[in-house]
Amino acid sequence: MSTTETPSSDRPSKRTKMDGSSSSSSAPPPPGPPPGPPPQPPKENPYLSHLPVEQRFTSSSNSTSTSDPLAGLIPRKVTGKQARAVMEGDINPFSSTPKPFSQKYRDILAKRKDLPVYAQMDEFYEKFNSNQIMVMIGETGSGKTTQIPQFVAYSDLPHTTKQKGPDGILAPRMIACTQPRRVAAMSVAKRVADEMDVSLGKEVGYTIRFEDATERRTTFLKYMTDGMLLREAMNDHNLERYSAIILDEAHERTLATDILMGLLKEVVARRPDLKLIVMSATLDALKFQKYFNNAPLLKVPGRTFPVETFYTPEPEPDYLEAAIRTVLMIHQAEDAGDILVFLTGEEEIEDACKKIKAEADELANTNPDLCGPLKVVPLYSSLPPAQQQRIFEPAPAPLTEGGPPGRKVVVSTNIAETSLTIDGIVYVVDPGFSKQKVYNPRIRVESLLVSPISKASAQQRAGRAGRTRPGKCFRLYTEKDWANELIEQSYPEILRSNLANTVLELKKLGIDNLVTFDYMDPPAPETIMRALELLNYLAAFDDDGNLTPLGEIMAEFPLDPQLAKMLIVSPEFKCSNEILTIAAMLSVPNVFVRPNSQRQQADAAKAEFSHPDGDHLTLLNVYHAYKTNCPDASTASQWCWQNYLSHRALMQADNVRNQLQRTMERFDLDLCSTPFEDKRYYINIRQAIACGFFMQVAHKEGGTKGGYTTIKDNQVVSPHPSSSLDHTPEFVLYHEFVLTTRNYIRTITEVRPEWLLEFAPAYYNPNNMEGEVKRIMQGILAKKGVGSSSKKKRV
DNA sequence: GAGCACTGC
């Protein structure tokens, strides 16, 4: 051990320097041992970090509390009284190197004590200690998301019960808390790290796609997206790294949460040591309790301001017009306070913003004594972040001092219902509609439909008016309709989605029977059948419904099965570099920007990248141009702007591509390209795509010009007008079927019927086909019989 | 000749 620099001599000298009180930073170190250290709190001795907490402190005659702050606490027998004593004690037992609590910690603790959930700590520990599963209901402002995981930490004491993982590393058994959204996982983790007086990414961390802010040896509390925990479960069916799992926002019923609930119900039965807490905001607790074997309920009140609700006396024939009228009415008649209006989509919102602005300006001009200035701000997810930020700008000031107040109106999609919170909203206008995803298994199409919202949604919307002070909510439907027409809860996502991906994941999670799996809400059998059928055609499942080796690998890619398949086969076509790009570009939002005022310029810019054989190749061109022309971030944003491309989406594509490439490497899948000069360069790429998407092909109708019919379901479809395909080939492969004003196929590429027969012979067996396609396929097969000899001749 | 509700891996 070194004798020149002991921990005790190091600290005082450092302190002098930091204070700036030393005359010169280049002053030589004081000769010999420094004078004895001044009285200070117990110090941790870094050479003793292998010892239990209480022995790690350097004994000093002045220090009074050298005992373990956790002395007497038995994991999972901890009481509220004990936990409070530690929280209010001197030493932070959770920091990796124990140290006294900071002043900041004490300030935050004082505020935490005001949270409704804090008052129920004793009740929480009673239920937590004696039950494996519990259900918690806490409305907005109860503090459940930040406090409950901490309460669990005080009971599990995860840092004192480390275990060796398969890699031999000694790590704490973690507490996981899942969130449906990335931003929530990040921001809550940050907040809780502050509350516990530890560093983010060390003791308390978060894991979201593309970002892992945790440390294997030290992290014991981890916030994560629900999808991320599901990914982890695919390779660790018992979730052995966790001692407790908290599913937050379970009422949102995301696909990932629903699958996790079914899975955890099984895991909990296999692992009696695993605790599960399901947290929800709604009153539908009974359903959760019943599902989880009558688990006990802890109910915590919320903390929001009252919101007064108004209904229209008669049904409104035109909700858009009614919404605009209501905004102007509020503006003229109500006290100061901002307005939030819920509409269904981008076009509707932009339209409403224009109309509100025009009418409000006129009102302010003709009647300046009655109406202040109005600032109208649109909000939807595809809006660039800078414009989204406008919702946080303050309301305009009155035009004249003491005149009628200025007001801000935010016209938003559902994004303001859960994902984004705007402070200062006092009035909410709720027409009662939103766009919702629906899945039709019969024609295998997901589409968006404007539908009435649920009561739970309506309550959530109203609640947005009461975040900072009492508010008002104007519902543009009658009270009778509220009572009789609105359903209690929105249908969970699992009932509204194509489940191809989910079924693959479930198999990979070790679920044998997908039909008898204990779903909280079982999807339609037909939806599962459609998924099984697709996965069987893609050779991910064998005929007995078991995962094939190919299926095992497909499940590891964060992609739809079709995309995963084309990526995995791409090395066989010598084009995996290119397919990686295409898969990434298809996984991010549209890269083409088309402002209403500059459509022609935008279309011209897009034409520069167009590939005549199809949109997939156009996407490849865009990515190549982006990488070639944008060596660094500063030039990238300008180049994207000039070319009417979304920089955000392209950066995201780059991220996704890197992640996919790492997965390819993990499975030793070759990264290769056909030389660009080779005439097979594009053919190889199109063939690889066909291997994944042979089930999404349309055939040109004999009669109508430019019209197509899908092969399996005989749906009449039109190529989407945005397509770069410059001709109408006999067969086109499409990435998406979109149901709007008409049936469109979007992102399309020409394919040859010969390829379809070669790469998907079972699917294109003429015996299963009808009409013209059947004849074409028969013709090719007949020719092939002859053709095989001519091929030999050529070789 | 049209649209992208919202998330997530």
Coordinates of C-alpha atoms in Angstrom, one line a residue, chain A residues 244-780:
Chain A
A244 CA -39.0 -7.1 -8.6
I245 CA -40.8 -5.9 -11.7
I246 CA -43.1 -2.9 -11.8
L247 CA -45.3 -2.5 -14.8
D248 CA -46.3 1.1 -14.9
E249 CA -49.1 2.7 -16.9
A250 CA -50.6 -0.7 -17.4
H251 CA -54.0 0.9 -18.2
E252 CA -52.6 2.0 -21.5
R253 CA -52.5 -1.6 -22.5
T254 CA -49.8 -1.4 -25.1
L255 CA -48.9 -4.6 -27.0
A256 CA -45.7 -5.0 -25.0
T257 CA -47.5 -4.5 -21.6
D258 CA -50.1 -7.0 -22.5
I259 CA -47.6 -9.6 -23.5
L260 CA -45.5 -8.9 -20.4
M261 CA -48.5 -9.3 -18.2
G262 CA -49.2 -12.8 -19.6
L263 CA -45.6 -13.7 -19.5
L264 CA -45.0 -12.4 -15.9
K265 CA -48.0 -14.3 -14.7
E266 CA -46.2 -17.5 -15.7
V267 CA -42.8 -16.3 -14.5
V268 CA -44.1 -15.4 -11.1
A269 CA -45.5 -19.0 -10.7
R270 CA -42.1 -20.4 -11.5
R271 CA -40.1 -17.9 -9.4
P272 CA -41.6 -17.4 -5.9
D273 CA -38.9 -14.9 -5.1
L274 CA -40.0 -12.5 -7.9
K275 CA -42.3 -9.7 -6.9
L276 CA -44.6 -8.0 -9.3
I277 CA -46.4 -4.7 -9.0
V278 CA -48.9 -3.6 -11.7
M279 CA -49.6 0.1 -11.6
S280 CA -52.5 1.7 -13.4
A281 CA -54.2 5.1 -13.5
T282 CA -57.8 3.9 -14.1
L283 CA -60.6 2.7 -11.9
D284 CA -60.6 -0.6 -13.7
A285 CA -58.6 -2.2 -10.9
L286 CA -60.9 -5.2 -10.5
K287 CA -59.9 -6.5 -14.0
F288 CA -56.2 -6.4 -13.1
Q289 CA -56.8 -7.9 -9.7
K290 CA -58.8 -10.8 -11.1
Y291 CA -56.3 -11.5 -13.8
F292 CA -53.5 -11.6 -11.3
N293 CA -55.1 -14.2 -9.0
N294 CA -57.0 -11.7 -6.9
A295 CA -53.9 -9.7 -6.0
P296 CA -54.4 -7.1 -3.3
L297 CA -55.1 -3.5 -4.3
L298 CA -53.4 -0.4 -3.1
K299 CA -55.3 2.8 -4.0
V300 CA -53.7 6.2 -3.9
P301 CA -55.5 9.4 -4.6
G302 CA -54.2 11.8 -7.2
R303 CA -53.4 15.4 -6.9
T304 CA -55.0 17.6 -9.5
F305 CA -57.4 20.5 -9.5
P306 CA -61.1 20.1 -10.1
V307 CA -62.3 20.3 -13.7
E308 CA -65.8 21.4 -14.4
T309 CA -67.3 19.5 -17.4
F310 CA -69.9 20.9 -19.8
Y311 CA -71.8 19.0 -22.5
T312 CA -73.7 20.3 -25.6
P313 CA -77.5 20.1 -25.2
E314 CA -77.8 18.7 -28.8
P315 CA -75.5 16.5 -30.8
E316 CA -73.1 18.5 -33.0
P317 CA -73.4 17.6 -36.7
D318 CA -69.9 19.0 -37.5
Y319 CA -67.4 18.6 -34.7
L320 CA -64.7 20.6 -36.5
E321 CA -67.0 23.6 -36.8
A322 CA -68.3 23.2 -33.3
A323 CA -64.7 23.0 -31.9
I324 CA -63.7 26.3 -33.6
R325 CA -66.9 27.9 -32.4
T326 CA -66.2 26.8 -28.9
V327 CA -62.7 28.1 -28.9
L328 CA -63.9 31.5 -30.0
M329 CA -66.6 31.4 -27.4
I330 CA -64.1 30.7 -24.6
H331 CA -61.9 33.4 -25.9
Q332 CA -64.6 36.0 -25.6
A333 CA -66.3 34.9 -22.4
E334 CA -63.9 33.2 -20.1
D335 CA -61.1 34.3 -17.8
A336 CA -57.5 34.2 -18.8
G337 CA -56.0 30.7 -19.4
D338 CA -54.9 28.7 -22.3
I339 CA -57.0 26.3 -24.4
L340 CA -56.3 22.8 -25.6
V341 CA -58.3 21.4 -28.5
F342 CA -58.2 17.7 -29.4
L343 CA -58.6 16.9 -33.1
T344 CA -57.8 13.8 -35.1
G345 CA -55.0 14.5 -37.6
E346 CA -52.5 16.8 -39.2
E347 CA -54.7 18.1 -42.1
E348 CA -57.6 18.7 -39.8
I349 CA -55.4 20.5 -37.3
E350 CA -53.7 22.8 -39.8
D351 CA -57.1 23.6 -41.3
A352 CA -58.6 24.4 -37.9
C353 CA -55.6 26.5 -36.9
K354 CA -56.1 28.7 -40.0
K355 CA -59.8 29.2 -39.4
I356 CA -59.4 30.0 -35.7
K357 CA -56.6 32.4 -36.4
A358 CA -58.6 34.2 -39.1
E359 CA -61.8 34.5 -37.0
A360 CA -59.9 35.5 -33.8
D361 CA -58.0 38.3 -35.7
E362 CA -61.3 39.6 -37.0
L363 CA -62.8 39.6 -33.5
A364 CA -59.8 41.4 -32.0
N365 CA -60.0 44.0 -34.7
T366 CA -63.7 44.7 -34.6
N367 CA -64.0 44.4 -30.8
P368 CA -60.6 45.2 -29.2
D369 CA -62.3 45.8 -25.8
L370 CA -63.7 42.3 -25.7
C371 CA -61.0 40.1 -27.3
G372 CA -57.3 39.9 -26.6
P373 CA -54.8 38.5 -29.1
L374 CA -54.9 34.8 -29.8
K375 CA -51.9 32.6 -30.5
V376 CA -52.8 29.4 -32.3
V377 CA -50.3 26.5 -32.2
P378 CA -50.7 23.1 -34.0
L379 CA -49.3 19.9 -32.4
Y380 CA -48.8 16.5 -33.9
S381 CA -46.0 14.0 -33.9
S382 CA -44.6 14.5 -37.4
L383 CA -44.1 18.2 -36.7
P384 CA -40.4 19.1 -36.5
P385 CA -39.2 19.4 -32.9
A386 CA -38.6 23.1 -33.2
Q387 CA -42.2 23.7 -34.1
Q388 CA -43.4 21.4 -31.4
Q389 CA -41.6 23.5 -28.9
R390 CA -43.9 26.4 -29.7
I391 CA -46.6 24.9 -27.4
F392 CA -44.4 26.0 -24.5
E393 CA -44.3 29.6 -25.6
P394 CA -46.2 31.9 -23.3
A395 CA -49.6 33.4 -24.2
P396 CA -49.4 36.8 -25.9
A397 CA -49.6 39.9 -23.7
P398 CA -52.8 42.0 -23.8
L399 CA -52.8 44.6 -26.6
T400 CA -53.4 47.4 -24.2
E401 CA -52.5 47.5 -20.5
G402 CA -55.5 46.2 -18.5
G403 CA -57.2 45.2 -21.8
P404 CA -58.6 41.7 -22.4
P405 CA -56.0 39.0 -21.8
G406 CA -54.0 37.3 -24.6
R407 CA -54.5 33.6 -25.0
K408 CA -52.7 30.5 -26.4
V409 CA -54.7 27.8 -28.2
V410 CA -53.0 24.4 -28.8
V411 CA -54.7 22.3 -31.4
S412 CA -53.4 18.8 -31.0
T413 CA -53.8 15.1 -31.8
N414 CA -53.9 12.5 -29.1
I415 CA -50.2 13.2 -28.5
A416 CA -51.3 15.8 -25.8
E417 CA -53.4 13.2 -24.1
T418 CA -50.5 11.2 -22.7
S419 CA -47.1 11.9 -24.3
L420 CA -46.8 15.6 -23.9
T421 CA -47.9 17.8 -21.0
I422 CA -48.5 21.5 -21.4
D423 CA -48.7 23.5 -18.3
G424 CA -51.0 26.5 -18.1
I425 CA -53.9 24.7 -19.9
V426 CA -57.2 25.8 -18.2
Y427 CA -59.8 24.9 -20.9
V428 CA -60.1 21.7 -22.9
V429 CA -62.3 21.3 -25.9
D430 CA -63.0 17.7 -26.6
P431 CA -65.0 16.7 -29.7
G432 CA -64.8 13.1 -28.7
F433 CA -62.9 11.6 -31.6
S434 CA -59.5 10.3 -32.4
K435 CA -57.8 8.2 -35.2
Q436 CA -57.4 4.7 -34.0
K437 CA -55.7 1.7 -35.5
V438 CA -57.9 -1.1 -36.6
Y439 CA -56.9 -4.5 -38.0
N440 CA -59.0 -6.5 -40.4
P441 CA -57.6 -10.0 -40.4
R442 CA -59.8 -11.0 -43.3
I443 CA -58.0 -8.8 -45.7
R444 CA -54.8 -8.5 -43.5
V445 CA -54.9 -4.8 -43.4
E446 CA -54.2 -2.3 -40.6
S447 CA -55.8 1.1 -41.1
L448 CA -56.5 4.3 -39.3
L449 CA -60.2 5.1 -38.6
V450 CA -61.7 8.2 -37.0
S451 CA -63.6 6.7 -34.1
P452 CA -65.3 7.9 -30.9
I453 CA -63.0 7.9 -27.9
S454 CA -63.6 6.0 -24.7
K455 CA -64.7 7.4 -21.4
A456 CA -61.2 6.8 -20.0
S457 CA -59.7 8.8 -22.8
A458 CA -62.3 11.6 -22.3
Q459 CA -61.4 11.7 -18.6
Q460 CA -57.7 11.9 -19.4
R461 CA -58.4 14.8 -21.8
A462 CA -60.4 16.6 -19.3
G463 CA -57.7 16.2 -16.7
R464 CA -55.3 18.2 -18.9
A465 CA -57.3 21.3 -17.8
G466 CA -56.6 20.8 -14.1
R467 CA -52.8 20.5 -13.9
T468 CA -52.0 24.0 -12.6
R469 CA -55.4 25.3 -11.4
P470 CA -59.1 24.5 -11.6
G471 CA -60.2 24.3 -15.2
K472 CA -63.1 23.6 -17.5
C473 CA -63.7 20.9 -20.1
F474 CA -66.2 21.4 -23.0
R475 CA -67.3 18.1 -24.5
L476 CA -68.9 18.5 -27.9
Y477 CA -71.4 15.7 -27.4
T478 CA -74.4 15.3 -25.2
E479 CA -74.4 13.9 -21.7
K480 CA -76.6 11.2 -22.9
D481 CA -74.1 10.1 -25.6
W482 CA -71.4 10.2 -22.9
A483 CA -73.4 7.8 -20.8
N484 CA -74.7 5.5 -23.6
E485 CA -72.4 5.7 -26.6
L486 CA -68.8 5.9 -25.2
I487 CA -67.2 2.6 -24.2
E488 CA -65.5 2.5 -20.8
Q489 CA -62.0 1.8 -22.0
S490 CA -60.4 1.9 -25.5
Y491 CA -59.8 -1.6 -26.9
P492 CA -56.3 -2.7 -26.0
E493 CA -53.8 -2.6 -28.8
I494 CA -53.6 -6.4 -29.0
L495 CA -57.1 -6.5 -30.3
R496 CA -56.5 -3.9 -33.0
S497 CA -53.2 -5.1 -34.5
N498 CA -51.6 -7.4 -36.9
L499 CA -49.9 -9.9 -34.6
A500 CA -47.3 -11.4 -37.0
N501 CA -44.5 -9.8 -35.0
T502 CA -46.1 -10.6 -31.6
V503 CA -46.6 -14.2 -32.4
L504 CA -43.0 -14.6 -33.4
E505 CA -41.9 -12.9 -30.2
L506 CA -44.2 -15.1 -28.1
K507 CA -42.7 -18.3 -29.6
K508 CA -39.2 -16.9 -28.9
L509 CA -40.4 -16.2 -25.3
G510 CA -41.0 -19.9 -25.0
I511 CA -44.8 -19.9 -25.2
D512 CA -45.8 -23.1 -26.8
N513 CA -49.4 -22.7 -27.3
L514 CA -50.3 -19.3 -28.6
V515 CA -54.1 -19.9 -28.5
T516 CA -54.3 -21.0 -24.9
F517 CA -51.8 -18.4 -23.7
D518 CA -53.4 -16.4 -20.8
Y519 CA -54.0 -13.1 -22.5
M520 CA -55.8 -10.5 -20.4
D521 CA -57.9 -9.9 -23.6
P522 CA -57.5 -12.8 -26.1
P523 CA -57.1 -11.6 -29.7
A524 CA -59.4 -13.0 -32.4
P525 CA -58.4 -16.5 -33.3
E526 CA -58.4 -15.4 -36.9
T527 CA -55.8 -12.8 -36.2
I528 CA -53.5 -15.4 -34.7
M529 CA -54.2 -17.8 -37.6
R530 CA -53.2 -15.0 -40.0
A531 CA -49.9 -14.5 -38.1
L532 CA -49.1 -18.2 -38.0
E533 CA -49.9 -18.5 -41.7
L534 CA -47.5 -15.6 -42.6
L535 CA -44.7 -16.9 -40.4
N536 CA -45.1 -20.4 -41.9
Y537 CA -44.9 -19.1 -45.4
L538 CA -41.8 -17.1 -44.4
A539 CA -40.3 -20.4 -43.0
A540 CA -40.0 -19.0 -39.5
F541 CA -42.4 -21.7 -38.3
D542 CA -42.5 -25.2 -39.5
D543 CA -45.8 -27.0 -40.3
D544 CA -46.2 -28.0 -36.6
G545 CA -46.1 -24.4 -35.6
N546 CA -42.6 -24.6 -34.1
L547 CA -39.9 -22.0 -34.4
T548 CA -37.4 -22.9 -37.1
P549 CA -33.7 -22.0 -36.8
L550 CA -34.5 -19.2 -39.3
G551 CA -37.4 -18.1 -37.1
E552 CA -35.1 -17.9 -34.1
I553 CA -32.8 -15.5 -35.9
M554 CA -35.7 -13.5 -37.3
A555 CA -37.1 -12.9 -33.8
E556 CA -33.8 -11.3 -32.8
F557 CA -34.2 -8.5 -35.3
P558 CA -36.3 -5.5 -34.1
L559 CA -38.2 -5.6 -37.4
D560 CA -41.4 -7.0 -38.9
P561 CA -41.0 -10.6 -40.0
Q562 CA -41.0 -9.8 -43.7
L563 CA -38.2 -7.3 -43.2
A564 CA -36.2 -9.6 -41.0
K565 CA -36.5 -12.4 -43.6
M566 CA -35.3 -10.2 -46.5
L567 CA -32.4 -9.1 -44.4
I568 CA -31.3 -12.6 -43.4
V569 CA -31.4 -14.0 -46.9
S570 CA -29.7 -10.9 -48.4
P571 CA -26.2 -12.3 -48.1
E572 CA -27.3 -15.1 -50.5
F573 CA -28.1 -12.4 -53.0
K574 CA -24.8 -10.6 -52.3
C575 CA -26.5 -7.4 -51.3
S576 CA -26.8 -7.3 -47.5
N577 CA -25.3 -3.9 -47.3
E578 CA -28.0 -2.5 -49.5
I579 CA -30.8 -4.4 -47.8
L580 CA -29.6 -3.2 -44.4
T581 CA -30.1 0.3 -45.7
I582 CA -33.5 -0.4 -47.2
A583 CA -34.7 -2.2 -44.0
A584 CA -33.6 0.8 -42.0
M585 CA -35.2 3.3 -44.3
L586 CA -38.5 1.4 -44.2
S587 CA -38.4 1.4 -40.4
V588 CA -38.4 5.1 -39.8
P589 CA -40.9 7.8 -40.6
N590 CA -41.1 9.1 -44.1
V591 CA -37.9 10.8 -45.1
F592 CA -39.5 13.0 -47.8
V593 CA -40.6 16.4 -46.6
R594 CA -43.4 18.1 -48.6
P595 CA -44.5 21.4 -47.3
N596 CA -47.9 22.5 -48.7
S597 CA -46.5 25.7 -50.0
Q598 CA -43.6 24.1 -51.9
R599 CA -45.0 20.9 -53.3
Q600 CA -43.5 21.3 -56.7
Q601 CA -40.0 22.1 -55.4
A602 CA -40.2 19.1 -53.0
D603 CA -41.4 16.8 -55.8
A604 CA -38.6 18.0 -58.0
A605 CA -36.0 17.4 -55.3
K606 CA -37.4 13.9 -54.8
A607 CA -37.2 13.2 -58.5
E608 CA -33.4 13.6 -58.3
F609 CA -33.3 10.4 -56.2
S610 CA -36.0 8.5 -58.0
H611 CA -35.2 5.0 -59.3
P612 CA -37.5 4.0 -62.2
D613 CA -37.8 0.4 -60.9
G614 CA -39.3 1.3 -57.6
D615 CA -39.5 3.1 -54.3
H616 CA -37.3 0.7 -52.4
L617 CA -34.4 1.6 -54.7
T618 CA -35.2 5.3 -54.4
L619 CA -34.9 4.9 -50.6
L620 CA -31.5 3.3 -51.2
N621 CA -30.5 6.3 -53.4
V622 CA -31.5 8.8 -50.8
Y623 CA -29.5 7.1 -48.0
H624 CA -26.4 6.9 -50.3
A625 CA -26.7 10.5 -51.2
Y626 CA -27.1 11.5 -47.6
K627 CA -24.0 9.5 -46.5
T628 CA -22.0 10.8 -49.4
N629 CA -22.9 14.5 -49.1
C630 CA -23.1 14.8 -45.3
P631 CA -19.7 14.0 -43.8
D632 CA -20.6 15.8 -40.6
A633 CA -23.7 16.9 -38.7
S634 CA -23.5 20.6 -39.5
T635 CA -23.5 20.1 -43.3
A636 CA -26.1 17.4 -43.0
S637 CA -28.9 19.5 -41.7
Q638 CA -28.4 22.1 -44.5
W639 CA -28.1 19.5 -47.2
C640 CA -31.3 17.7 -46.0
W641 CA -33.1 21.0 -45.9
Q642 CA -32.1 21.9 -49.5
N643 CA -33.2 18.4 -50.7
Y644 CA -36.5 18.4 -48.9
L645 CA -35.5 15.5 -46.7
S646 CA -36.0 15.0 -43.0
H647 CA -32.7 15.1 -41.2
R648 CA -34.3 13.6 -38.1
A649 CA -35.6 10.6 -40.0
L650 CA -32.3 10.0 -41.8
M651 CA -30.3 10.1 -38.5
Q652 CA -32.8 7.7 -37.1
A653 CA -32.3 5.4 -40.2
D654 CA -28.6 5.6 -39.6
N655 CA -29.1 4.5 -36.0
V656 CA -31.4 1.7 -36.9
R657 CA -29.0 0.5 -39.7
N658 CA -26.2 0.3 -37.2
Q659 CA -28.3 -1.7 -34.8
L660 CA -29.3 -4.1 -37.5
Q661 CA -25.8 -4.4 -38.7
R662 CA -24.7 -5.4 -35.2
T663 CA -27.4 -8.1 -35.1
M664 CA -26.2 -9.3 -38.5
E665 CA -22.7 -9.6 -37.2
R666 CA -23.8 -11.4 -34.1
F667 CA -25.2 -14.2 -36.3
D668 CA -22.3 -14.2 -38.7
L669 CA -24.4 -13.0 -41.5
D670 CA -22.1 -11.7 -44.3
L671 CA -22.0 -8.0 -45.0
C672 CA -21.6 -7.9 -48.8
S673 CA -22.5 -6.0 -52.0
T674 CA -22.6 -6.9 -55.7
P675 CA -20.3 -4.6 -57.6
F676 CA -22.3 -1.5 -58.8
E677 CA -21.2 -2.0 -62.4
D678 CA -22.6 -5.6 -62.4
K679 CA -25.9 -5.6 -64.2
R680 CA -27.3 -7.8 -61.4
Y681 CA -26.7 -5.1 -58.8
Y682 CA -30.3 -4.0 -58.7
I683 CA -31.8 -7.3 -59.6
N684 CA -30.2 -9.0 -56.6
I685 CA -31.6 -6.4 -54.3
R686 CA -35.1 -6.7 -55.7
Q687 CA -34.9 -10.5 -55.4
A688 CA -33.9 -10.3 -51.8
I689 CA -36.8 -8.0 -51.1
A690 CA -39.1 -10.4 -52.9
C691 CA -38.0 -13.2 -50.5
G692 CA -39.5 -11.3 -47.6
F693 CA -42.5 -9.7 -49.3
F694 CA -43.7 -12.3 -51.8
M695 CA -47.0 -12.3 -50.0
Q696 CA -47.5 -8.6 -50.7
V697 CA -47.7 -8.6 -54.5
A698 CA -50.3 -7.1 -56.8
H699 CA -51.0 -8.0 -60.4
K700 CA -52.0 -5.5 -63.1
E701 CA -55.6 -5.7 -64.1
G702 CA -56.2 -6.6 -67.7
G703 CA -58.9 -4.0 -68.4
T704 CA -58.3 -0.8 -66.3
K705 CA -55.3 1.3 -67.0
G706 CA -52.9 1.4 -64.0
G707 CA -55.1 -0.6 -61.8
Y708 CA -53.9 -3.6 -59.7
T709 CA -55.4 -6.5 -57.8
T710 CA -53.7 -8.0 -54.8
I711 CA -52.8 -11.7 -55.4
K712 CA -54.2 -13.4 -52.4
D713 CA -57.2 -11.3 -51.4
N714 CA -58.2 -9.9 -54.8
Q715 CA -58.4 -6.4 -53.4
V716 CA -58.5 -3.7 -56.1
V717 CA -55.6 -1.2 -55.4
S718 CA -53.9 1.7 -56.9
P719 CA -50.2 2.6 -56.7
H720 CA -49.8 5.5 -54.3
P721 CA -49.3 8.8 -56.2
S722 CA -46.1 9.4 -54.4
S723 CA -44.4 6.4 -56.1
S724 CA -41.3 6.8 -58.1
L725 CA -42.1 3.8 -60.3
D726 CA -42.3 5.3 -63.8
H727 CA -44.1 2.5 -65.5
T728 CA -46.9 -0.1 -64.8
P729 CA -45.2 -3.5 -64.7
E730 CA -47.3 -6.7 -64.7
F731 CA -46.3 -7.5 -61.0
V732 CA -45.5 -5.1 -58.2
L733 CA -44.4 -5.8 -54.7
Y734 CA -45.7 -3.4 -52.0
H735 CA -44.5 -2.6 -48.6
E736 CA -47.8 -1.1 -47.3
F737 CA -51.5 -1.4 -48.0
V738 CA -53.1 1.9 -47.0
L739 CA -56.8 2.3 -46.7
T740 CA -57.8 6.0 -47.0
T741 CA -60.0 7.5 -49.6
R742 CA -59.1 4.5 -51.9
N743 CA -57.1 1.4 -51.5
Y744 CA -53.5 2.4 -52.1
I745 CA -50.3 0.4 -52.2
R746 CA -47.3 2.4 -51.0
T747 CA -43.6 1.9 -51.5
I748 CA -43.7 -0.4 -54.5
T749 CA -41.2 -2.1 -56.7
E750 CA -41.4 -4.2 -59.8
V751 CA -41.0 -7.9 -59.5
R752 CA -40.9 -10.7 -62.0
P753 CA -43.3 -13.7 -61.7
E754 CA -40.4 -16.0 -62.3
W755 CA -38.8 -14.9 -59.1
L756 CA -42.0 -15.4 -57.2
L757 CA -42.2 -19.0 -58.4
E758 CA -38.5 -19.6 -57.7
F759 CA -38.4 -18.1 -54.1
A760 CA -41.9 -18.9 -52.9
P761 CA -43.0 -22.0 -54.9
A762 CA -45.5 -23.2 -52.3
Y763 CA -47.2 -19.9 -52.1
Y764 CA -47.3 -19.5 -55.9
N765 CA -48.3 -23.0 -56.7
P766 CA -50.6 -22.6 -59.7
N767 CA -53.0 -25.1 -58.1
N768 CA -53.8 -22.5 -55.4
M769 CA -54.1 -19.7 -57.8
E770 CA -56.9 -18.4 -59.9
G771 CA -57.5 -16.6 -63.2
E772 CA -54.8 -14.8 -65.1
V773 CA -52.1 -15.2 -62.4
K774 CA -52.7 -19.0 -62.5
R775 CA -52.2 -19.0 -66.2
I776 CA -49.0 -16.9 -66.0
M777 CA -47.5 -19.2 -63.4
Q778 CA -48.5 -22.3 -65.3
G779 CA -46.9 -20.8 -68.4
I780 CA -43.6 -20.1 -66.6

